[in-house]
C-alpha atoms as a PDB file:
ATOM      1  CA  UNK A   1       0.000   0.000   0.000  1.00  0.00           C
ATOM      2  CA  UNK A   2       1.489   3.356  -0.975  1.00  0.00           C
ATOM      3  CA  UNK A   3       1.431   6.603   1.013  1.00  0.00           C
ATOM      4  CA  UNK A   4      -1.422   8.062  -1.050  1.00  0.00           C
ATOM      5  CA  UNK A   5      -3.672   5.054  -0.373  1.00  0.00           C
ATOM      6  CA  UNK A   6      -2.846   5.144   3.359  1.00  0.00           C
ATOM      7  CA  UNK A   7      -3.632   8.873   3.534  1.00  0.00           C
ATOM      8  CA  UNK A   8      -6.883   8.421   1.604  1.00  0.00           C
ATOM      9  CA  UNK A   9      -7.947   5.620   3.957  1.00  0.00           C
ATOM     10  CA  UNK A  10      -7.170   7.731   7.042  1.00  0.00           C
ATOM     11  CA  UNK A  11      -9.081  10.689   5.557  1.00  0.00           C
ATOM     12  CA  UNK A  12     -12.085   8.472   4.814  1.00  0.00           C
ATOM     13  CA  UNK A  13     -12.096   7.031   8.333  1.00  0.00           C
ATOM     14  CA  UNK A  14     -11.849  10.539   9.804  1.00  0.00           C
ATOM     15  CA  UNK A  15     -14.742  11.712   7.611  1.00  0.00           C
ATOM     16  CA  UNK A  16     -16.947   8.811   8.719  1.00  0.00           C
ATOM     17  CA  UNK A  17     -16.064   9.442  12.380  1.00  0.00           C
ATOM     18  CA  UNK A  18     -16.843  13.147  11.991  1.00  0.00           C
ATOM     19  CA  UNK A  19     -20.211  12.531  10.309  1.00  0.00           C
ATOM     20  CA  UNK A  20     -21.221   9.965  12.911  1.00  0.00           C
ATOM     21  CA  UNK A  21     -20.233  12.332  15.751  1.00  0.00           C
ATOM     22  CA  UNK A  22     -22.627  14.890  14.252  1.00  0.00           C
ATOM     23  CA  UNK A  23     -25.494  12.383  14.249  1.00  0.00           C
ATOM     24  CA  UNK A  24     -25.448  11.667  10.523  1.00  0.00           C
ATOM     25  CA  UNK A  25     -26.797   8.180   9.899  1.00  0.00           C
ATOM     26  CA  UNK A  26     -24.666   6.278   7.417  1.00  0.00           C
ATOM     27  CA  UNK A  27     -25.999   3.214   5.676  1.00  0.00           C
ATOM     28  CA  UNK A  28     -23.543   0.604   4.499  1.00  0.00           C
ATOM     29  CA  UNK A  29     -24.652  -1.823   1.815  1.00  0.00           C
ATOM     30  CA  UNK A  30     -23.325  -4.545  -0.388  1.00  0.00           C
ATOM     31  CA  UNK A  31     -23.942  -5.084  -4.091  1.00  0.00           C
ATOM     32  CA  UNK A  32     -26.919  -7.404  -3.633  1.00  0.00           C
ATOM     33  CA  UNK A  33     -28.865  -5.346  -1.068  1.00  0.00           C
ATOM     34  CA  UNK A  34     -31.129  -4.104  -3.867  1.00  0.00           C
ATOM     35  CA  UNK A  35     -32.461  -7.640  -4.182  1.00  0.00           C
ATOM     36  CA  UNK A  36     -34.247  -7.416  -0.837  1.00  0.00           C
ATOM     37  CA  UNK A  37     -35.430 -10.877   0.109  1.00  0.00           C
ATOM     38  CA  UNK A  38     -34.908 -12.231  -3.430  1.00  0.00           C
ATOM     39  CA  UNK A  39     -32.376 -14.941  -4.144  1.00  0.00           C
ATOM     40  CA  UNK A  40     -29.250 -13.620  -5.895  1.00  0.00           C
ATOM     41  CA  UNK A  41     -28.530 -17.163  -7.145  1.00  0.00           C
ATOM     42  CA  UNK A  42     -30.982 -18.740  -9.569  1.00  0.00           C
ATOM     43  CA  UNK A  43     -30.612 -22.512  -9.732  1.00  0.00           C
ATOM     44  CA  UNK A  44     -30.215 -23.742 -13.309  1.00  0.00           C
ATOM     45  CA  UNK A  45     -33.041 -25.922 -14.644  1.00  0.00           C
ATOM     46  CA  UNK A  46     -32.086 -29.601 -14.917  1.00  0.00           C
ATOM     47  CA  UNK A  47     -33.240 -29.810 -18.541  1.00  0.00           C
ATOM     48  CA  UNK A  48     -33.617 -27.334 -21.420  1.00  0.00           C
ATOM     49  CA  UNK A  49     -36.638 -25.082 -21.060  1.00  0.00           C
ATOM     50  CA  UNK A  50     -37.272 -24.816 -24.818  1.00  0.00           C
ATOM     51  CA  UNK A  51     -36.562 -27.423 -27.501  1.00  0.00           C
ATOM     52  CA  UNK A  52     -36.768 -26.479 -31.182  1.00  0.00           C
ATOM     53  CA  UNK A  53     -35.499 -29.751 -32.578  1.00  0.00           C
ATOM     54  CA  UNK A  54     -31.850 -29.070 -33.436  1.00  0.00           C
ATOM     55  CA  UNK A  55     -31.562 -26.213 -30.944  1.00  0.00           C
ATOM     56  CA  UNK A  56     -32.233 -26.369 -27.207  1.00  0.00           C
ATOM     57  CA  UNK A  57     -32.432 -23.358 -24.920  1.00  0.00           C
ATOM     58  CA  UNK A  58     -32.153 -23.243 -21.128  1.00  0.00           C
ATOM     59  CA  UNK A  59     -33.319 -20.037 -19.450  1.00  0.00           C
ATOM     60  CA  UNK A  60     -30.922 -19.109 -16.644  1.00  0.00           C
ATOM     61  CA  UNK A  61     -31.883 -15.520 -15.801  1.00  0.00           C
ATOM     62  CA  UNK A  62     -34.896 -13.705 -17.224  1.00  0.00           C
ATOM     63  CA  UNK A  63     -37.809 -11.610 -15.962  1.00  0.00           C
ATOM     64  CA  UNK A  64     -39.865 -14.744 -15.341  1.00  0.00           C
ATOM     65  CA  UNK A  65     -36.999 -16.061 -13.173  1.00  0.00           C
ATOM     66  CA  UNK A  66     -36.381 -12.803 -11.276  1.00  0.00           C
ATOM     67  CA  UNK A  67     -33.853 -10.880 -13.409  1.00  0.00           C
ATOM     68  CA  UNK A  68     -34.713  -7.268 -14.188  1.00  0.00           C
ATOM     69  CA  UNK A  69     -32.123  -6.008 -16.691  1.00  0.00           C
ATOM     70  CA  UNK A  70     -30.471  -8.922 -18.480  1.00  0.00           C
ATOM     71  CA  UNK A  71     -31.688 -12.251 -19.815  1.00  0.00           C
ATOM     72  CA  UNK A  72     -29.135 -15.072 -19.889  1.00  0.00           C
ATOM     73  CA  UNK A  73     -29.548 -18.544 -21.340  1.00  0.00           C
ATOM     74  CA  UNK A  74     -27.586 -21.531 -22.584  1.00  0.00           C
ATOM     75  CA  UNK A  75     -28.132 -22.728 -26.115  1.00  0.00           C
ATOM     76  CA  UNK A  76     -27.072 -26.013 -27.660  1.00  0.00           C
ATOM     77  CA  UNK A  77     -27.112 -26.359 -31.448  1.00  0.00           C
ATOM     78  CA  UNK A  78     -26.698 -29.805 -32.938  1.00  0.00           C
ATOM     79  CA  UNK A  79     -24.617 -30.396 -36.090  1.00  0.00           C
ATOM     80  CA  UNK A  80     -26.583 -29.878 -39.307  1.00  0.00           C
ATOM     81  CA  UNK A  81     -29.145 -27.522 -37.755  1.00  0.00           C
ATOM     82  CA  UNK A  82     -29.736 -24.698 -40.247  1.00  0.00           C
ATOM     83  CA  UNK A  83     -29.137 -21.117 -39.116  1.00  0.00           C
ATOM     84  CA  UNK A  84     -32.161 -18.848 -38.603  1.00  0.00           C
ATOM     85  CA  UNK A  85     -31.466 -15.442 -40.176  1.00  0.00           C
ATOM     86  CA  UNK A  86     -32.656 -12.602 -37.949  1.00  0.00           C
ATOM     87  CA  UNK A  87     -31.620  -9.332 -36.327  1.00  0.00           C
ATOM     88  CA  UNK A  88     -32.095  -7.998 -32.819  1.00  0.00           C
ATOM     89  CA  UNK A  89     -33.427  -4.752 -31.420  1.00  0.00           C
ATOM     90  CA  UNK A  90     -30.655  -4.715 -28.769  1.00  0.00           C
ATOM     91  CA  UNK A  91     -27.054  -5.913 -28.666  1.00  0.00           C
ATOM     92  CA  UNK A  92     -26.747  -9.645 -27.990  1.00  0.00           C
ATOM     93  CA  UNK A  93     -23.600 -11.383 -26.741  1.00  0.00           C
ATOM     94  CA  UNK A  94     -22.769 -15.076 -27.079  1.00  0.00           C
ATOM     95  CA  UNK A  95     -19.853 -16.847 -25.394  1.00  0.00           C
ATOM     96  CA  UNK A  96     -18.849 -20.118 -27.031  1.00  0.00           C
ATOM     97  CA  UNK A  97     -18.528 -22.733 -24.294  1.00  0.00           C
ATOM     98  CA  UNK A  98     -17.884 -25.753 -26.508  1.00  0.00           C
ATOM     99  CA  UNK A  99     -17.648 -26.506 -30.214  1.00  0.00           C
ATOM    100  CA  UNK A 100     -17.204 -24.319 -33.273  1.00  0.00           C
ATOM    101  CA  UNK A 101     -19.575 -21.686 -34.646  1.00  0.00           C
ATOM    102  CA  UNK A 102     -20.018 -20.248 -38.092  1.00  0.00           C
ATOM    103  CA  UNK A 103     -21.145 -16.641 -37.735  1.00  0.00           C
ATOM    104  CA  UNK A 104     -22.467 -14.083 -40.208  1.00  0.00           C
ATOM    105  CA  UNK A 105     -23.033 -10.539 -38.911  1.00  0.00           C
ATOM    106  CA  UNK A 106     -24.062  -7.778 -41.334  1.00  0.00           C
ATOM    107  CA  UNK A 107     -22.790  -9.844 -44.259  1.00  0.00           C
ATOM    108  CA  UNK A 108     -19.372 -10.566 -42.698  1.00  0.00           C
ATOM    109  CA  UNK A 109     -18.582 -14.236 -42.140  1.00  0.00           C
ATOM    110  CA  UNK A 110     -16.265 -15.566 -39.449  1.00  0.00           C
ATOM    111  CA  UNK A 111     -15.818 -18.482 -37.073  1.00  0.00           C
ATOM    112  CA  UNK A 112     -15.757 -18.657 -33.277  1.00  0.00           C
ATOM    113  CA  UNK A 113     -14.384 -21.333 -30.967  1.00  0.00           C
ATOM    114  CA  UNK A 114     -14.580 -22.137 -27.255  1.00  0.00           C
ATOM    115  CA  UNK A 115     -13.788 -19.057 -25.185  1.00  0.00           C
ATOM    116  CA  UNK A 116     -14.636 -16.579 -27.951  1.00  0.00           C
ATOM    117  CA  UNK A 117     -17.323 -13.923 -27.517  1.00  0.00           C
ATOM    118  CA  UNK A 118     -19.656 -13.066 -30.390  1.00  0.00           C
ATOM    119  CA  UNK A 119     -21.063  -9.539 -30.128  1.00  0.00           C
ATOM    120  CA  UNK A 120     -24.085  -8.932 -32.341  1.00  0.00           C
ATOM    121  CA  UNK A 121     -24.909  -5.219 -32.706  1.00  0.00           C
ATOM    122  CA  UNK A 122     -28.527  -4.106 -32.626  1.00  0.00           C
ATOM    123  CA  UNK A 123     -30.234  -4.143 -36.049  1.00  0.00           C
ATOM    124  CA  UNK A 124     -27.445  -6.158 -37.748  1.00  0.00           C
ATOM    125  CA  UNK A 125     -28.515  -9.127 -39.865  1.00  0.00           C
ATOM    126  CA  UNK A 126     -27.259 -12.208 -38.061  1.00  0.00           C
ATOM    127  CA  UNK A 127     -26.877 -15.970 -38.529  1.00  0.00           C
ATOM    128  CA  UNK A 128     -25.239 -18.524 -36.241  1.00  0.00           C
ATOM    129  CA  UNK A 129     -24.673 -22.179 -37.109  1.00  0.00           C
ATOM    130  CA  UNK A 130     -22.770 -25.158 -35.740  1.00  0.00           C
ATOM    131  CA  UNK A 131     -19.543 -25.532 -37.743  1.00  0.00           C
ATOM    132  CA  UNK A 132     -18.345 -28.700 -35.997  1.00  0.00           C
ATOM    133  CA  UNK A 133     -19.082 -32.397 -35.720  1.00  0.00           C
ATOM    134  CA  UNK A 134     -20.299 -32.203 -32.107  1.00  0.00           C
ATOM    135  CA  UNK A 135     -22.791 -29.985 -30.277  1.00  0.00           C
ATOM    136  CA  UNK A 136     -22.190 -26.231 -30.201  1.00  0.00           C
ATOM    137  CA  UNK A 137     -22.811 -24.887 -26.687  1.00  0.00           C
ATOM    138  CA  UNK A 138     -23.067 -21.170 -25.991  1.00  0.00           C
ATOM    139  CA  UNK A 139     -24.029 -18.781 -23.223  1.00  0.00           C
ATOM    140  CA  UNK A 140     -26.131 -15.866 -24.436  1.00  0.00           C
ATOM    141  CA  UNK A 141     -27.005 -12.474 -22.925  1.00  0.00           C
ATOM    142  CA  UNK A 142     -29.640 -10.017 -24.142  1.00  0.00           C
ATOM    143  CA  UNK A 143     -30.964  -6.934 -22.338  1.00  0.00           C
ATOM    144  CA  UNK A 144     -34.508  -7.392 -21.049  1.00  0.00           C
ATOM    145  CA  UNK A 145     -36.897  -5.997 -23.654  1.00  0.00           C
ATOM    146  CA  UNK A 146     -34.670  -6.993 -26.558  1.00  0.00           C
ATOM    147  CA  UNK A 147     -36.538  -8.606 -29.420  1.00  0.00           C
ATOM    148  CA  UNK A 148     -35.674 -10.742 -32.409  1.00  0.00           C
ATOM    149  CA  UNK A 149     -36.673  -9.445 -35.849  1.00  0.00           C
ATOM    150  CA  UNK A 150     -37.277 -11.949 -38.649  1.00  0.00           C
ATOM    151  CA  UNK A 151     -36.577 -11.181 -42.330  1.00  0.00           C
ATOM    152  CA  UNK A 152     -40.306 -10.397 -42.884  1.00  0.00           C
ATOM    153  CA  UNK A 153     -40.033  -7.596 -40.277  1.00  0.00           C
ATOM    154  CA  UNK A 154     -42.041  -9.311 -37.555  1.00  0.00           C
ATOM    155  CA  UNK A 155     -40.599  -9.055 -34.037  1.00  0.00           C
ATOM    156  CA  UNK A 156     -40.941 -11.236 -30.963  1.00  0.00           C
ATOM    157  CA  UNK A 157     -39.344 -11.687 -27.564  1.00  0.00           C
ATOM    158  CA  UNK A 158     -37.566 -15.049 -27.490  1.00  0.00           C
ATOM    159  CA  UNK A 159     -39.492 -17.169 -24.968  1.00  0.00           C
ATOM    160  CA  UNK A 160     -36.271 -18.181 -23.202  1.00  0.00           C
ATOM    161  CA  UNK A 161     -35.606 -14.461 -22.528  1.00  0.00           C
ATOM    162  CA  UNK A 162     -39.048 -13.719 -21.022  1.00  0.00           C
END
């Protein structure tokens, strides 16, 4: 710890002591106090919550499970499952957990492997497919309220994000 940090700590302690001596009530809190009596840990479902044949989705955090700002889910895409072209009204982020992905964002094609993050900007045309011989497993995050937009212009909230 350097001299600046020590001095800052002493100053902060003195400020707290001074305020308390003047009758100022200070409230200390941690990062999960805003949850009240809610559980900050949501237990993962034992099985996928949505099965679309070659793609399975497991809702982890969503408004229906208690999240307020971000929906998070796992997705598993089996080999040979065709990509579903769409765009999103909000940025969506995928993290590849296992396997290989073929990705097209706004006409640009690339690949992603385990550990890579795929960031899909809002309103960009997007396709994601399994590029490997085994299952492609990803973790996905989308702000609550984000919707998928199909090529015909229709929008919907993915059920695993509700």
